[in-house]
Amino acid sequence: MPDKIVVGYDGSDSAERALKFAVEKAKARGGSLVVAHVLEWSPYSFLTPEEIEERHKRRREELARAEEALLKPVMDKLAKDKVPAEAAMKYGGVTDTLIAIATETGSSQIVIGRTGDREFSARIFGSVAGSLAQSAPVPVTIVP
Amino acid sequence: MTRHILKPALATAALFTASAPAVAQSLDEQVNQIFANSTGWFVNLIFSPFPGTNFPWIVAWLVVAATVFTLYFGFVQVRAFRHSISIVKGDYSDPDDAGEVSHFQALATALSGTVGLGNIAGVAVAVGIGGPGATFWMILAGLLGMASKFTECTLGVKYRNEYPDGTVSGGPMYYMTKGFAERGLPAGKPLAVLFSIFCILGAFGGGNMFQANQAHAQITNVVGDYPGWITGLVFAAIVFAVIVGGLKSIARVTEKVVPFMGVLYVLTALIIILMNFDKIGWAFGQIFDGAFTGLGVAGGMVGALIQGFKRAAFSNEAGVGSAAIAHSAVRTKEPITEGYVSLLEPFIDTVVICTMTALVIIITGQLVVDANTGNYMLNEAGSSIVTVDGNSGVALTSAAFSSAFGWFKYILAIAVILFAFSTMISWSYYGLKAWTFLFGEGQSKEMVFKVLFCVFVVIGAAANLGPVIDFSDAAIFAMAVVNITALYFLMPIVKREMKSYNARLKSGEIKKFR
């Protein structure tokens, strides 16, 4: 079974670094990539009546935009470089969703970029890198 | 519900504690007079009691309907209660549908439209007039109302309109037209039109002017008297920014703070109740005794019953049809699941929150007991129970909570204002849905409604428009007359849905995702 690596990707600089790292890994091991984009979403947040009415429409727009502006350029580039890769795009909490994608695709590891969040908010709410490292069922690489 | 609907005279007497601004009094009086003369017959019709009693027929209409639905669906509120909770928790939600409106979100949004002044002020009025026994009947009516909500919200989802761009529109007007057509019944369209008209009137009145008015009354209670149009303009500006300017952030903040306020309210009530844990047994004793004997309150047992039924029916909006609009946008393959979720609404609103208010008022000893007879002491007119500080309505609740925590009255004032605001936002949406049903969708048509809505905010806060508010309250209950009529004709459809769903749930075709 070819080795699969999930890489969290959101178009940021740190995500690009993570992707680059994951590409090298995949090439070296003859594995493939799962480029995962998580759209932050909680089913327990509060919405106004208008937001509820438009939610389905917005969701379609958000998915289309993420596909068009984020995933497609990356996938095209990977295809050009002959790196075998699949894309995954899901709504949810970042940590839980990345783990779910890793489990579903049978990946052997997860690669994410470090955002360098040393801010107050990260102290209170924790960072994705931290919680992923603690709860992922597969090895996690955090690319600085 | 944030609305506080009473029989007209009562509302004016019990709740308008802050005096109406003296400015433009003569103009107000003229407006009141003209309005009262032209709409009085309608108000009287809706709120008229059965001959020889003081039991308003509209209350009986709502309670009878709730009982019929309870029996027809085999006590669905008991049998499906646990399943409802696991649906809200997301146990049956397909993870691939993440990003769509969840059941929890639909419930939370619908709740923030209904929890509010009714739970705070309405209960105080009920207990103040009907005694602790009113609580028993209120809880009973709340439990029965769960079946009404279940029926209307299932239909709301089943017969909503879905547009190509992915937006949805639902509510009683859609199940009246589509549902009646499907069953080959006539008159679906006229019913829908009638419902929409009442819904627009109710949105301008009980869902708007009354809220603005009560919010202003609360503010003046805390900071002192000042002209209402100032409050009105501020409120109108904020509402305008949200519904016309699309400034979602304000609405979002409110929608987040309102549940927080609700939780804080219940927790504070619980703490007060636990602080007096030795009196809990006694309080429930009073509630049960009072329910069947009245403990000397005005009208005895029947008086307690009327007050309890009235407050519950008026507080959770079960049968009014507004919740069917709020719930209809949820994404689900099974309309019945939203029905199950919505039946939690009267439970939370009435059985939990209203009961908390009542218990705090009873336990903190706000109601004066006659030492000689052991019954409650009535005021000179014999119309309500004497309270420790002579308070009624919001002020009674405020006094009860403040007797334990002095600072709570400020929290309560903020809560009332936020509840009023969130109810306005909710009802602006309900009104708009009815408006577009009548006049069609379109930017300019919708703008007319939204601007009108903001104008009514100012009017509502500025003047003591008793008759206007009476009329719009009557309009909200007129919604229930039309809506429940339709529900009687459409309930077999809900039963079919329920049977099919339950069978598939049992066979394992509908499965848990976690």
Short mmCIF file of N, CA, C and O in Angstrom, two decimals, chain B residues 405-470:
data_model
loop_
_atom_site.label_atom_id
_atom_site.label_comp_id
_atom_site.label_asym_id
_atom_site.label_seq_id
_atom_site.Cartn_x
_atom_site.Cartn_y
_atom_site.Cartn_z
N PHE B 405 -29.48 38.45 45.53
CA PHE B 405 -28.31 39.13 44.98
C PHE B 405 -28.73 40.54 44.54
O PHE B 405 -29.42 40.69 43.55
N GLY B 406 -28.27 41.54 45.29
CA GLY B 406 -28.70 42.92 45.02
C GLY B 406 -28.35 43.42 43.64
O GLY B 406 -29.08 44.22 43.05
N TRP B 407 -27.25 42.89 43.07
CA TRP B 407 -26.80 43.38 41.76
C TRP B 407 -27.62 42.81 40.62
O TRP B 407 -27.48 43.21 39.49
N PHE B 408 -28.48 41.84 40.92
CA PHE B 408 -29.10 41.13 39.81
C PHE B 408 -30.04 42.00 39.00
O PHE B 408 -30.29 41.72 37.82
N LYS B 409 -30.54 43.08 39.61
CA LYS B 409 -31.49 43.89 38.84
C LYS B 409 -30.84 44.53 37.62
O LYS B 409 -31.49 44.76 36.61
N TYR B 410 -29.52 44.81 37.72
CA TYR B 410 -28.83 45.39 36.57
C TYR B 410 -28.68 44.34 35.46
O TYR B 410 -28.88 44.61 34.28
N ILE B 411 -28.31 43.14 35.89
CA ILE B 411 -28.20 42.04 34.94
C ILE B 411 -29.55 41.83 34.25
O ILE B 411 -29.64 41.66 33.04
N LEU B 412 -30.60 41.88 35.07
CA LEU B 412 -31.94 41.63 34.54
C LEU B 412 -32.32 42.71 33.52
O LEU B 412 -32.90 42.41 32.47
N ALA B 413 -31.95 43.96 33.82
CA ALA B 413 -32.26 45.04 32.88
C ALA B 413 -31.55 44.81 31.56
O ALA B 413 -32.14 44.96 30.48
N ILE B 414 -30.27 44.43 31.64
CA ILE B 414 -29.52 44.15 30.40
C ILE B 414 -30.16 42.98 29.66
O ILE B 414 -30.33 43.01 28.44
N ALA B 415 -30.54 41.96 30.44
CA ALA B 415 -31.15 40.78 29.82
C ALA B 415 -32.44 41.16 29.09
O ALA B 415 -32.67 40.75 27.95
N VAL B 416 -33.26 41.97 29.73
CA VAL B 416 -34.53 42.37 29.11
C VAL B 416 -34.28 43.11 27.80
O VAL B 416 -34.92 42.85 26.78
N ILE B 417 -33.28 44.01 27.81
CA ILE B 417 -32.98 44.78 26.60
C ILE B 417 -32.50 43.85 25.49
O ILE B 417 -32.94 43.95 24.34
N LEU B 418 -31.60 42.94 25.84
CA LEU B 418 -31.08 42.03 24.82
C LEU B 418 -32.16 41.08 24.31
O LEU B 418 -32.25 40.81 23.10
N PHE B 419 -33.00 40.59 25.23
CA PHE B 419 -34.09 39.71 24.82
C PHE B 419 -35.02 40.46 23.87
O PHE B 419 -35.47 39.92 22.86
N ALA B 420 -35.30 41.72 24.22
CA ALA B 420 -36.18 42.54 23.38
C ALA B 420 -35.57 42.68 21.99
O ALA B 420 -36.24 42.52 20.97
N PHE B 421 -34.27 42.95 21.95
CA PHE B 421 -33.59 43.13 20.68
C PHE B 421 -33.60 41.85 19.84
O PHE B 421 -33.91 41.88 18.65
N SER B 422 -33.29 40.73 20.48
CA SER B 422 -33.24 39.48 19.70
C SER B 422 -34.63 39.09 19.22
O SER B 422 -34.79 38.52 18.13
N THR B 423 -35.65 39.42 20.01
CA THR B 423 -37.01 39.12 19.56
C THR B 423 -37.37 39.99 18.35
O THR B 423 -38.01 39.53 17.41
N MET B 424 -36.93 41.24 18.38
CA MET B 424 -37.17 42.12 17.23
C MET B 424 -36.53 41.56 15.97
O MET B 424 -37.14 41.55 14.91
N ILE B 425 -35.28 41.12 16.11
CA ILE B 425 -34.58 40.57 14.95
C ILE B 425 -35.33 39.34 14.43
O ILE B 425 -35.56 39.19 13.23
N SER B 426 -35.75 38.47 15.34
CA SER B 426 -36.47 37.26 14.93
C SER B 426 -37.77 37.62 14.22
O SER B 426 -38.08 37.09 13.16
N TRP B 427 -38.52 38.53 14.83
CA TRP B 427 -39.82 38.86 14.25
C TRP B 427 -39.70 39.67 12.97
O TRP B 427 -40.59 39.64 12.12
N SER B 428 -38.60 40.44 12.83
CA SER B 428 -38.42 41.15 11.56
C SER B 428 -38.28 40.12 10.44
O SER B 428 -38.74 40.32 9.33
N TYR B 429 -37.68 38.99 10.80
CA TYR B 429 -37.53 37.92 9.81
C TYR B 429 -38.87 37.24 9.53
O TYR B 429 -39.22 37.02 8.37
N TYR B 430 -39.63 36.94 10.58
CA TYR B 430 -40.94 36.31 10.37
C TYR B 430 -41.83 37.21 9.53
O TYR B 430 -42.50 36.76 8.60
N GLY B 431 -41.84 38.50 9.90
CA GLY B 431 -42.67 39.47 9.17
C GLY B 431 -42.26 39.55 7.71
O GLY B 431 -43.10 39.59 6.81
N LEU B 432 -40.94 39.57 7.50
CA LEU B 432 -40.43 39.67 6.13
C LEU B 432 -40.85 38.46 5.29
O LEU B 432 -41.19 38.59 4.11
N LYS B 433 -40.81 37.29 5.91
CA LYS B 433 -41.21 36.08 5.18
C LYS B 433 -42.67 36.16 4.76
O LYS B 433 -43.05 35.77 3.65
N ALA B 434 -43.51 36.66 5.66
CA ALA B 434 -44.93 36.81 5.34
C ALA B 434 -45.12 37.89 4.26
O ALA B 434 -45.93 37.74 3.34
N TRP B 435 -44.33 38.94 4.38
CA TRP B 435 -44.39 40.06 3.43
C TRP B 435 -44.03 39.58 2.03
O TRP B 435 -44.72 39.87 1.06
N THR B 436 -42.92 38.84 1.92
CA THR B 436 -42.51 38.39 0.60
C THR B 436 -43.47 37.33 0.06
O THR B 436 -43.63 37.19 -1.15
N PHE B 437 -44.13 36.61 0.95
CA PHE B 437 -45.13 35.65 0.49
C PHE B 437 -46.28 36.39 -0.18
O PHE B 437 -46.80 35.95 -1.22
N LEU B 438 -46.66 37.53 0.39
CA LEU B 438 -47.78 38.29 -0.16
C LEU B 438 -47.38 39.08 -1.39
O LEU B 438 -48.09 39.11 -2.39
N PHE B 439 -46.22 39.74 -1.32
CA PHE B 439 -45.87 40.70 -2.37
C PHE B 439 -44.77 40.22 -3.29
O PHE B 439 -44.42 40.90 -4.25
N GLY B 440 -44.18 39.07 -3.00
CA GLY B 440 -43.11 38.57 -3.85
C GLY B 440 -41.76 39.07 -3.35
O GLY B 440 -41.68 40.05 -2.62
N GLU B 441 -40.69 38.34 -3.76
CA GLU B 441 -39.38 38.72 -3.30
C GLU B 441 -38.82 39.80 -4.21
O GLU B 441 -39.19 39.91 -5.36
N GLY B 442 -37.95 40.59 -3.67
CA GLY B 442 -37.35 41.65 -4.47
C GLY B 442 -36.77 42.69 -3.54
O GLY B 442 -37.34 42.96 -2.49
N GLN B 443 -35.62 43.23 -3.94
CA GLN B 443 -34.90 44.17 -3.09
C GLN B 443 -35.77 45.32 -2.60
O GLN B 443 -35.86 45.58 -1.40
N SER B 444 -36.47 45.99 -3.52
CA SER B 444 -37.20 47.20 -3.13
C SER B 444 -38.40 46.85 -2.26
O SER B 444 -38.71 47.55 -1.31
N LYS B 445 -39.07 45.75 -2.60
CA LYS B 445 -40.23 45.34 -1.80
C LYS B 445 -39.81 45.00 -0.37
O LYS B 445 -40.48 45.37 0.59
N GLU B 446 -38.68 44.30 -0.26
CA GLU B 446 -38.21 43.93 1.06
C GLU B 446 -37.77 45.16 1.84
O GLU B 446 -37.94 45.25 3.05
N MET B 447 -37.18 46.13 1.10
CA MET B 447 -36.72 47.36 1.74
C MET B 447 -37.89 48.12 2.37
O MET B 447 -37.76 48.66 3.47
N VAL B 448 -39.02 48.13 1.68
CA VAL B 448 -40.21 48.81 2.22
C VAL B 448 -40.56 48.24 3.58
O VAL B 448 -40.75 48.97 4.56
N PHE B 449 -40.59 46.92 3.66
CA PHE B 449 -40.92 46.28 4.94
C PHE B 449 -39.89 46.64 6.01
O PHE B 449 -40.25 46.99 7.14
N LYS B 450 -38.62 46.54 5.66
CA LYS B 450 -37.57 46.75 6.66
C LYS B 450 -37.58 48.17 7.21
O LYS B 450 -37.39 48.39 8.41
N VAL B 451 -37.79 49.13 6.31
CA VAL B 451 -37.82 50.52 6.77
C VAL B 451 -39.04 50.75 7.66
O VAL B 451 -38.95 51.36 8.73
N LEU B 452 -40.19 50.20 7.23
CA LEU B 452 -41.40 50.30 8.05
C LEU B 452 -41.15 49.73 9.44
O LEU B 452 -41.54 50.29 10.45
N PHE B 453 -40.46 48.59 9.46
CA PHE B 453 -40.18 47.91 10.73
C PHE B 453 -39.40 48.83 11.67
O PHE B 453 -39.72 48.95 12.84
N CYS B 454 -38.40 49.51 11.12
CA CYS B 454 -37.58 50.41 11.94
C CYS B 454 -38.40 51.60 12.43
O CYS B 454 -38.22 52.07 13.56
N VAL B 455 -39.30 52.11 11.58
CA VAL B 455 -40.15 53.22 11.99
C VAL B 455 -41.00 52.81 13.19
O VAL B 455 -41.14 53.56 14.16
N PHE B 456 -41.50 51.59 13.14
CA PHE B 456 -42.35 51.12 14.24
C PHE B 456 -41.56 50.95 15.55
O PHE B 456 -42.14 51.02 16.62
N VAL B 457 -40.26 50.73 15.44
CA VAL B 457 -39.44 50.63 16.66
C VAL B 457 -39.51 51.96 17.41
O VAL B 457 -39.72 52.00 18.64
N VAL B 458 -39.34 53.06 16.66
CA VAL B 458 -39.36 54.38 17.29
C VAL B 458 -40.74 54.66 17.89
O VAL B 458 -40.86 55.09 19.03
N ILE B 459 -41.78 54.37 17.10
CA ILE B 459 -43.14 54.62 17.59
C ILE B 459 -43.38 53.82 18.87
O ILE B 459 -43.91 54.33 19.85
N GLY B 460 -42.96 52.56 18.85
CA GLY B 460 -43.21 51.69 19.99
C GLY B 460 -42.55 52.18 21.27
O GLY B 460 -43.13 52.12 22.35
N ALA B 461 -41.31 52.68 21.13
CA ALA B 461 -40.60 53.13 22.32
C ALA B 461 -41.08 54.50 22.77
O ALA B 461 -41.09 54.81 23.96
N ALA B 462 -41.51 55.33 21.81
CA ALA B 462 -41.83 56.71 22.14
C ALA B 462 -43.16 56.87 22.85
O ALA B 462 -43.30 57.69 23.74
N ALA B 463 -44.13 56.10 22.46
CA ALA B 463 -45.46 56.36 22.98
C ALA B 463 -46.04 55.18 23.72
O ALA B 463 -45.63 54.04 23.54
N ASN B 464 -47.00 55.48 24.54
CA ASN B 464 -47.73 54.44 25.23
C ASN B 464 -48.94 54.05 24.39
O ASN B 464 -50.05 54.48 24.65
N LEU B 465 -48.67 53.28 23.36
CA LEU B 465 -49.74 52.99 22.42
C LEU B 465 -50.48 51.72 22.81
O LEU B 465 -50.43 50.73 22.10
N GLY B 466 -51.14 51.78 23.94
CA GLY B 466 -51.85 50.61 24.43
C GLY B 466 -52.70 49.91 23.39
O GLY B 466 -52.53 48.71 23.14
N PRO B 467 -53.60 50.63 22.73
CA PRO B 467 -54.50 49.98 21.77
C PRO B 467 -53.75 49.35 20.59
O PRO B 467 -54.13 48.28 20.11
N VAL B 468 -52.69 50.02 20.15
CA VAL B 468 -51.92 49.48 19.02
C VAL B 468 -51.32 48.14 19.44
O VAL B 468 -51.34 47.16 18.69
N ILE B 469 -50.77 48.12 20.66
CA ILE B 469 -50.13 46.91 21.14
C ILE B 469 -51.16 45.81 21.38
O ILE B 469 -50.96 44.65 21.02
N ASP B 470 -52.30 46.20 21.93
CA ASP B 470 -53.37 45.23 22.10
C ASP B 470 -53.73 44.61 20.76
O ASP B 470 -53.92 43.40 20.64
#
